[in-house]
PDB file of C-alpha atoms in Angstrom:
ATOM      1  CA  UNK A   9     -12.377   2.711   5.273  1.00 68.00           C
ATOM      2  CA  UNK A  10     -10.934   0.013   7.354  1.00 78.00           C
ATOM      3  CA  UNK A  11      -7.362  -1.106   6.716  1.00 88.00           C
ATOM      4  CA  UNK A  12      -4.648  -3.419   8.009  1.00 92.00           C
ATOM      5  CA  UNK A  13      -0.857  -2.942   8.260  1.00 94.00           C
ATOM      6  CA  UNK A  14       1.511  -5.960   8.416  1.00 96.00           C
ATOM      7  CA  UNK A  15       4.785  -5.251  10.038  1.00 93.00           C
ATOM      8  CA  UNK A  16       7.707  -6.866   8.339  1.00 92.00           C
ATOM      9  CA  UNK A  17       7.638  -7.897   4.725  1.00 94.00           C
ATOM     10  CA  UNK A  18       9.958 -10.873   5.342  1.00 96.00           C
ATOM     11  CA  UNK A  19      10.361 -13.215   8.350  1.00 96.00           C
ATOM     12  CA  UNK A  20      12.927 -15.977   8.584  1.00 97.00           C
ATOM     13  CA  UNK A  21      12.649 -18.633  11.242  1.00 97.00           C
ATOM     14  CA  UNK A  22      14.343 -21.920  12.115  1.00 97.00           C
ATOM     15  CA  UNK A  23      12.399 -25.037  11.870  1.00 97.00           C
ATOM     16  CA  UNK A  24      10.831 -25.679  15.223  1.00 97.00           C
ATOM     17  CA  UNK A  25      10.937 -22.084  16.287  1.00 97.00           C
ATOM     18  CA  UNK A  26       8.088 -19.770  17.028  1.00 97.00           C
ATOM     19  CA  UNK A  27       6.331 -18.057  14.075  1.00 97.00           C
ATOM     20  CA  UNK A  28       5.067 -14.550  14.888  1.00 97.00           C
ATOM     21  CA  UNK A  29       3.476 -12.409  12.128  1.00 98.00           C
ATOM     22  CA  UNK A  30       2.259  -8.946  13.153  1.00 97.00           C
ATOM     23  CA  UNK A  31      -0.922  -7.268  11.916  1.00 96.00           C
ATOM     24  CA  UNK A  32      -2.434  -4.008  13.130  1.00 95.00           C
ATOM     25  CA  UNK A  33      -5.864  -2.774  11.987  1.00 92.00           C
ATOM     26  CA  UNK A  34      -7.562   0.625  11.908  1.00 89.00           C
ATOM     27  CA  UNK A  35     -11.306   0.634  12.254  1.00 76.00           C
ATOM     28  CA  UNK A  36     -13.910   2.832  13.714  1.00 70.00           C
ATOM     29  CA  UNK A  37     -16.234  -0.141  14.193  1.00 72.00           C
ATOM     30  CA  UNK A  38     -15.663  -3.692  15.462  1.00 71.00           C
ATOM     31  CA  UNK A  39     -13.610  -5.284  12.714  1.00 80.00           C
ATOM     32  CA  UNK A  40     -13.897  -8.724  11.138  1.00 87.00           C
ATOM     33  CA  UNK A  41     -10.272  -9.958  10.603  1.00 90.00           C
ATOM     34  CA  UNK A  42      -8.770 -12.724   8.584  1.00 93.00           C
ATOM     35  CA  UNK A  43      -5.472 -14.393   7.989  1.00 96.00           C
ATOM     36  CA  UNK A  44      -4.871 -16.008   4.581  1.00 96.00           C
ATOM     37  CA  UNK A  45      -1.878 -17.988   3.271  1.00 96.00           C
ATOM     38  CA  UNK A  46      -0.633 -18.094  -0.302  1.00 94.00           C
ATOM     39  CA  UNK A  47       1.677 -20.792  -1.483  1.00 91.00           C
ATOM     40  CA  UNK A  48       3.621 -20.247  -4.766  1.00 85.00           C
ATOM     41  CA  UNK A  49       1.400 -20.363  -7.785  1.00 78.00           C
ATOM     42  CA  UNK A  50      -1.673 -21.011  -5.726  1.00 83.00           C
ATOM     43  CA  UNK A  51      -4.676 -18.978  -4.629  1.00 86.00           C
ATOM     44  CA  UNK A  52      -5.232 -17.779  -1.033  1.00 93.00           C
ATOM     45  CA  UNK A  53      -6.355 -20.138   1.590  1.00 93.00           C
ATOM     46  CA  UNK A  54      -8.137 -19.090   4.845  1.00 93.00           C
ATOM     47  CA  UNK A  55      -6.105 -19.817   7.971  1.00 96.00           C
ATOM     48  CA  UNK A  56      -8.543 -18.326  10.421  1.00 94.00           C
ATOM     49  CA  UNK A  57     -11.020 -15.572  11.063  1.00 90.00           C
ATOM     50  CA  UNK A  58     -12.114 -13.315  13.954  1.00 89.00           C
ATOM     51  CA  UNK A  59     -15.836 -12.591  13.974  1.00 82.00           C
ATOM     52  CA  UNK A  60     -16.172 -10.998  17.470  1.00 76.00           C
ATOM     53  CA  UNK A  61     -16.636 -14.228  19.408  1.00 74.00           C
ATOM     54  CA  UNK A  62     -13.607 -15.530  21.194  1.00 84.00           C
ATOM     55  CA  UNK A  63     -10.598 -13.333  21.086  1.00 88.00           C
ATOM     56  CA  UNK A  64      -8.158 -16.233  20.668  1.00 94.00           C
ATOM     57  CA  UNK A  65      -8.879 -17.740  17.332  1.00 94.00           C
ATOM     58  CA  UNK A  66      -7.541 -21.239  16.323  1.00 95.00           C
ATOM     59  CA  UNK A  67      -6.989 -22.037  12.660  1.00 94.00           C
ATOM     60  CA  UNK A  68      -5.698 -24.733  10.440  1.00 94.00           C
ATOM     61  CA  UNK A  69      -2.186 -26.107  10.464  1.00 93.00           C
ATOM     62  CA  UNK A  70      -1.453 -25.213  14.067  1.00 96.00           C
ATOM     63  CA  UNK A  71      -1.860 -21.363  13.621  1.00 97.00           C
ATOM     64  CA  UNK A  72      -3.706 -19.143  16.043  1.00 97.00           C
ATOM     65  CA  UNK A  73      -4.273 -15.375  16.380  1.00 97.00           C
ATOM     66  CA  UNK A  74      -5.385 -13.171  19.260  1.00 94.00           C
ATOM     67  CA  UNK A  75      -7.572 -10.132  18.813  1.00 93.00           C
ATOM     68  CA  UNK A  76      -6.454  -7.363  21.096  1.00 92.00           C
ATOM     69  CA  UNK A  77      -8.710  -4.353  20.893  1.00 89.00           C
ATOM     70  CA  UNK A  78      -6.547  -2.168  23.132  1.00 90.00           C
ATOM     71  CA  UNK A  79      -3.578  -2.689  20.801  1.00 92.00           C
ATOM     72  CA  UNK A  80      -5.721  -2.812  17.584  1.00 92.00           C
ATOM     73  CA  UNK A  81      -3.761  -5.944  16.716  1.00 94.00           C
ATOM     74  CA  UNK A  82      -4.441  -9.398  15.307  1.00 95.00           C
ATOM     75  CA  UNK A  83      -1.030 -11.143  15.333  1.00 97.00           C
ATOM     76  CA  UNK A  84      -0.637 -14.648  13.936  1.00 98.00           C
ATOM     77  CA  UNK A  85       1.400 -17.342  15.770  1.00 98.00           C
ATOM     78  CA  UNK A  86       2.561 -20.828  15.435  1.00 97.00           C
ATOM     79  CA  UNK A  87       4.519 -22.497  18.286  1.00 97.00           C
ATOM     80  CA  UNK A  88       6.769 -24.602  16.108  1.00 97.00           C
ATOM     81  CA  UNK A  89       7.531 -23.810  12.448  1.00 97.00           C
ATOM     82  CA  UNK A  90       7.580 -26.552   9.820  1.00 96.00           C
ATOM     83  CA  UNK A  91       9.246 -26.411   6.467  1.00 96.00           C
ATOM     84  CA  UNK A  92       5.810 -26.488   4.821  1.00 95.00           C
ATOM     85  CA  UNK A  93       4.960 -23.158   6.465  1.00 96.00           C
ATOM     86  CA  UNK A  94       7.136 -21.348   3.964  1.00 96.00           C
ATOM     87  CA  UNK A  95       4.656 -19.091   2.149  1.00 96.00           C
ATOM     88  CA  UNK A  96       3.232 -15.654   2.027  1.00 96.00           C
ATOM     89  CA  UNK A  97       0.636 -14.583   4.601  1.00 97.00           C
ATOM     90  CA  UNK A  98      -1.822 -11.892   4.332  1.00 97.00           C
ATOM     91  CA  UNK A  99      -3.883 -10.221   7.060  1.00 96.00           C
ATOM     92  CA  UNK A 100      -7.190  -8.802   5.869  1.00 93.00           C
ATOM     93  CA  UNK A 101     -10.142  -6.925   7.225  1.00 90.00           C
ATOM     94  CA  UNK A 102     -13.685  -6.950   5.994  1.00 84.00           C
ATOM     95  CA  UNK A 103     -14.719  -3.544   4.733  1.00 65.00           C
ATOM     96  CA  UNK A 104     -18.419  -3.598   4.280  1.00 66.00           C
ATOM     97  CA  UNK A 105     -20.161  -0.208   4.484  1.00 56.00           C
ATOM     98  CA  UNK A 106     -22.882  -1.525   2.134  1.00 59.00           C
ATOM     99  CA  UNK A 107     -22.917  -5.117   2.968  1.00 63.00           C
ATOM    100  CA  UNK A 108     -20.423  -6.004   0.172  1.00 66.00           C
ATOM    101  CA  UNK A 109     -17.896  -7.599   2.593  1.00 79.00           C
ATOM    102  CA  UNK A 110     -14.994  -7.124   0.370  1.00 85.00           C
ATOM    103  CA  UNK A 111     -11.558  -7.786   1.943  1.00 90.00           C
ATOM    104  CA  UNK A 112      -8.846  -5.125   2.312  1.00 90.00           C
ATOM    105  CA  UNK A 113      -5.510  -6.870   2.492  1.00 94.00           C
ATOM    106  CA  UNK A 114      -2.146  -5.987   4.021  1.00 95.00           C
ATOM    107  CA  UNK A 115       0.934  -6.085   1.867  1.00 95.00           C
ATOM    108  CA  UNK A 116       1.882  -9.518   3.082  1.00 96.00           C
ATOM    109  CA  UNK A 117       4.641 -11.147   4.934  1.00 97.00           C
ATOM    110  CA  UNK A 118       6.830 -13.731   3.327  1.00 97.00           C
ATOM    111  CA  UNK A 119       7.955 -16.553   5.702  1.00 97.00           C
ATOM    112  CA  UNK A 120      11.036 -18.635   5.008  1.00 97.00           C
ATOM    113  CA  UNK A 121      11.918 -21.606   7.207  1.00 97.00           C
ATOM    114  CA  UNK A 122      15.510 -22.617   7.768  1.00 96.00           C
ATOM    115  CA  UNK A 123      16.364 -26.262   8.297  1.00 93.00           C
TER     116      UNK A 123
ATOM    117  CA  UNK B  18     -16.625 -29.475  -4.490  1.00 55.00           C
ATOM    118  CA  UNK B  19     -13.869 -28.783  -7.068  1.00 75.00           C
ATOM    119  CA  UNK B  20     -12.943 -25.339  -5.747  1.00 91.00           C
ATOM    120  CA  UNK B  21     -12.799 -22.085  -7.617  1.00 95.00           C
ATOM    121  CA  UNK B  22     -11.141 -22.420 -11.058  1.00 95.00           C
ATOM    122  CA  UNK B  23      -9.675 -19.717 -13.299  1.00 97.00           C
ATOM    123  CA  UNK B  24      -8.649 -19.801 -16.940  1.00 97.00           C
ATOM    124  CA  UNK B  25      -6.152 -19.143 -18.299  1.00 97.00           C
ATOM    125  CA  UNK B  26      -3.470 -19.444 -15.596  1.00 96.00           C
ATOM    126  CA  UNK B  27      -1.082 -17.322 -17.533  1.00 96.00           C
ATOM    127  CA  UNK B  28      -1.528 -14.815 -20.261  1.00 97.00           C
ATOM    128  CA  UNK B  29       1.122 -12.860 -22.095  1.00 98.00           C
ATOM    129  CA  UNK B  30      -0.186 -10.135 -24.413  1.00 98.00           C
ATOM    130  CA  UNK B  31       1.105  -7.025 -26.190  1.00 97.00           C
ATOM    131  CA  UNK B  32       0.136  -3.616 -25.177  1.00 97.00           C
ATOM    132  CA  UNK B  33      -3.074  -2.540 -26.801  1.00 97.00           C
ATOM    133  CA  UNK B  34      -4.617  -5.938 -27.109  1.00 98.00           C
ATOM    134  CA  UNK B  35      -7.757  -7.108 -25.419  1.00 98.00           C
ATOM    135  CA  UNK B  36      -7.800 -10.017 -22.985  1.00 98.00           C
ATOM    136  CA  UNK B  37     -10.592 -11.948 -21.282  1.00 98.00           C
ATOM    137  CA  UNK B  38     -10.303 -14.158 -18.172  1.00 97.00           C
ATOM    138  CA  UNK B  39     -12.865 -16.590 -16.896  1.00 98.00           C
ATOM    139  CA  UNK B  40     -13.661 -17.643 -13.350  1.00 98.00           C
ATOM    140  CA  UNK B  41     -15.832 -20.642 -12.314  1.00 97.00           C
ATOM    141  CA  UNK B  42     -16.922 -20.355  -8.750  1.00 96.00           C
ATOM    142  CA  UNK B  43     -17.774 -23.149  -6.361  1.00 94.00           C
ATOM    143  CA  UNK B  44     -21.118 -24.569  -7.431  1.00 91.00           C
ATOM    144  CA  UNK B  45     -24.105 -22.698  -5.989  1.00 86.00           C
ATOM    145  CA  UNK B  46     -21.957 -19.920  -4.557  1.00 90.00           C
ATOM    146  CA  UNK B  47     -24.018 -16.737  -5.080  1.00 90.00           C
ATOM    147  CA  UNK B  48     -21.273 -14.070  -4.465  1.00 92.00           C
ATOM    148  CA  UNK B  49     -18.344 -13.720  -6.721  1.00 95.00           C
ATOM    149  CA  UNK B  50     -15.429 -11.233  -6.205  1.00 95.00           C
ATOM    150  CA  UNK B  51     -12.548 -10.061  -8.487  1.00 97.00           C
ATOM    151  CA  UNK B  52      -9.336  -8.864  -6.971  1.00 96.00           C
ATOM    152  CA  UNK B  53      -6.010  -7.728  -8.452  1.00 96.00           C
ATOM    153  CA  UNK B  54      -2.601  -8.449  -6.969  1.00 94.00           C
ATOM    154  CA  UNK B  55       0.508  -6.727  -8.053  1.00 93.00           C
ATOM    155  CA  UNK B  56       3.981  -7.825  -7.215  1.00 88.00           C
ATOM    156  CA  UNK B  57       4.791  -7.347  -3.541  1.00 86.00           C
ATOM    157  CA  UNK B  58       1.296  -6.273  -2.620  1.00 90.00           C
ATOM    158  CA  UNK B  59      -1.826  -7.775  -1.180  1.00 92.00           C
ATOM    159  CA  UNK B  60      -4.908  -8.318  -3.333  1.00 94.00           C
ATOM    160  CA  UNK B  61      -7.042  -5.191  -4.073  1.00 94.00           C
ATOM    161  CA  UNK B  62     -10.799  -5.392  -4.568  1.00 93.00           C
ATOM    162  CA  UNK B  63     -12.035  -4.726  -8.149  1.00 95.00           C
ATOM    163  CA  UNK B  64     -15.746  -5.715  -8.231  1.00 95.00           C
ATOM    164  CA  UNK B  65     -18.286  -8.216  -7.010  1.00 93.00           C
ATOM    165  CA  UNK B  66     -21.498  -9.914  -8.054  1.00 94.00           C
ATOM    166  CA  UNK B  67     -24.480 -11.104  -6.167  1.00 91.00           C
ATOM    167  CA  UNK B  68     -25.827 -13.777  -8.456  1.00 91.00           C
ATOM    168  CA  UNK B  69     -25.835 -12.045 -11.858  1.00 92.00           C
ATOM    169  CA  UNK B  70     -25.972  -8.521 -10.557  1.00 92.00           C
ATOM    170  CA  UNK B  71     -22.787  -6.491 -10.421  1.00 91.00           C
ATOM    171  CA  UNK B  72     -23.209  -4.556  -7.204  1.00 89.00           C
ATOM    172  CA  UNK B  73     -20.003  -2.588  -6.790  1.00 87.00           C
ATOM    173  CA  UNK B  74     -16.950  -1.538  -8.823  1.00 89.00           C
ATOM    174  CA  UNK B  75     -13.718  -0.173  -7.430  1.00 90.00           C
ATOM    175  CA  UNK B  76     -12.151   3.018  -8.647  1.00 88.00           C
ATOM    176  CA  UNK B  77      -9.334   0.788  -9.849  1.00 83.00           C
ATOM    177  CA  UNK B  78     -11.632  -0.550 -12.475  1.00 86.00           C
ATOM    178  CA  UNK B  79     -11.245   1.921 -15.282  1.00 88.00           C
ATOM    179  CA  UNK B  80     -13.462   2.137 -18.308  1.00 92.00           C
ATOM    180  CA  UNK B  81     -11.220  -0.337 -20.026  1.00 95.00           C
ATOM    181  CA  UNK B  82     -12.318  -3.075 -17.599  1.00 96.00           C
ATOM    182  CA  UNK B  83     -15.621  -4.861 -17.816  1.00 95.00           C
ATOM    183  CA  UNK B  84     -16.894  -7.867 -15.852  1.00 96.00           C
ATOM    184  CA  UNK B  85     -20.001  -9.994 -16.389  1.00 96.00           C
ATOM    185  CA  UNK B  86     -21.693 -12.914 -14.727  1.00 96.00           C
ATOM    186  CA  UNK B  87     -24.474 -13.576 -17.221  1.00 91.00           C
ATOM    187  CA  UNK B  88     -26.270 -16.480 -15.566  1.00 86.00           C
ATOM    188  CA  UNK B  89     -25.131 -16.138 -12.069  1.00 85.00           C
ATOM    189  CA  UNK B  90     -22.577 -18.910 -12.478  1.00 90.00           C
ATOM    190  CA  UNK B  91     -19.180 -18.255 -14.196  1.00 96.00           C
ATOM    191  CA  UNK B  92     -17.826 -14.752 -14.589  1.00 97.00           C
ATOM    192  CA  UNK B  93     -15.565 -13.080 -17.115  1.00 97.00           C
ATOM    193  CA  UNK B  94     -13.243 -10.153 -16.724  1.00 97.00           C
ATOM    194  CA  UNK B  95     -12.257  -8.295 -19.878  1.00 97.00           C
ATOM    195  CA  UNK B  96      -9.459  -5.684 -20.270  1.00 97.00           C
ATOM    196  CA  UNK B  97      -9.509  -3.608 -23.402  1.00 97.00           C
ATOM    197  CA  UNK B  98      -6.441  -1.895 -24.873  1.00 97.00           C
ATOM    198  CA  UNK B  99      -4.157  -3.398 -22.286  1.00 97.00           C
ATOM    199  CA  UNK B 100      -1.428  -1.285 -20.764  1.00 96.00           C
ATOM    200  CA  UNK B 101       1.846  -2.355 -19.041  1.00 96.00           C
ATOM    201  CA  UNK B 102       0.342  -1.189 -15.724  1.00 95.00           C
ATOM    202  CA  UNK B 103      -2.296  -3.915 -16.100  1.00 96.00           C
ATOM    203  CA  UNK B 104       0.344  -6.577 -15.457  1.00 97.00           C
ATOM    204  CA  UNK B 105      -0.779  -8.337 -12.314  1.00 96.00           C
ATOM    205  CA  UNK B 106      -2.408 -11.516 -10.896  1.00 95.00           C
ATOM    206  CA  UNK B 107      -6.114 -11.414 -11.189  1.00 97.00           C
ATOM    207  CA  UNK B 108      -7.848 -13.415  -8.507  1.00 96.00           C
ATOM    208  CA  UNK B 109     -11.414 -14.613  -8.237  1.00 97.00           C
ATOM    209  CA  UNK B 110     -13.199 -15.645  -5.066  1.00 96.00           C
ATOM    210  CA  UNK B 111     -16.647 -16.885  -4.213  1.00 94.00           C
ATOM    211  CA  UNK B 112     -18.777 -17.304  -1.091  1.00 91.00           C
ATOM    212  CA  UNK B 113     -21.884 -19.380  -0.361  1.00 85.00           C
ATOM    213  CA  UNK B 114     -23.735 -16.698   1.462  1.00 76.00           C
ATOM    214  CA  UNK B 115     -24.005 -12.940   1.861  1.00 70.00           C
ATOM    215  CA  UNK B 116     -22.750 -12.583   5.446  1.00 72.00           C
ATOM    216  CA  UNK B 117     -19.588 -10.889   6.723  1.00 67.00           C
ATOM    217  CA  UNK B 118     -18.338 -14.202   8.148  1.00 72.00           C
ATOM    218  CA  UNK B 119     -18.808 -16.232   5.002  1.00 80.00           C
ATOM    219  CA  UNK B 120     -15.441 -17.386   3.830  1.00 86.00           C
ATOM    220  CA  UNK B 121     -14.180 -16.196   0.523  1.00 91.00           C
ATOM    221  CA  UNK B 122     -12.691 -19.140  -1.434  1.00 93.00           C
ATOM    222  CA  UNK B 123     -10.028 -18.093  -3.877  1.00 95.00           C
ATOM    223  CA  UNK B 124      -9.053 -19.537  -7.183  1.00 95.00           C
ATOM    224  CA  UNK B 125      -5.478 -19.916  -8.299  1.00 94.00           C
ATOM    225  CA  UNK B 126      -5.460 -16.660 -10.276  1.00 95.00           C
ATOM    226  CA  UNK B 127      -4.616 -15.576 -13.754  1.00 96.00           C
ATOM    227  CA  UNK B 128      -1.254 -13.949 -14.162  1.00 96.00           C
ATOM    228  CA  UNK B 129      -1.265 -11.328 -16.952  1.00 97.00           C
ATOM    229  CA  UNK B 130       1.913  -9.941 -18.417  1.00 97.00           C
ATOM    230  CA  UNK B 131       1.520  -7.027 -20.833  1.00 97.00           C
ATOM    231  CA  UNK B 132       4.601  -6.425 -23.008  1.00 96.00           C
TER     232      UNK B 132
END
């Protein structure tokens, strides 16, 4: 089965600083990768997804991620953090041996933004 | 498009009681997924439906769990004889199509606490 590992359960950044969230995947086949964000007491919202087209994927709210096959990574970045970016972020891979396309999630990274 | 809704948002029950959760997907979405999220972890796949057919169940879904989607619209997840280990957030997601790149839209979740 495919899986993802998120490095760092908590990240603290200053407002205006770079946000970098790390995700590595393990897969024997080309993966489909996703980043979701979860705000307190809300469901998960898709930020962006990699579907084997461009390796640099742009998402909502100024986030982007780069797929690097050689490093088996799909790190999420945002050049300038905003207070509203404080949330929990999940990397996920689509695990679909039978076409079910269920998502396998990492443990998540909580982002706090300091004023 | 009102999004995926779940009811109730919170449920507190005593060990041994039965509970039932409801998920209303986005209108005309034919796939519906259930996930469970425990504290500090990412969501884990439980089961999914293609229209009214339940096509896969995770090993996490013990015999005490049952899910239905009787008319291919809303879905229910029932837990019988609840245990403290069942305490978690139960998330529902739906997709319009059956492709790997189809976005899964998540509801706000039902938080279950078993005393």
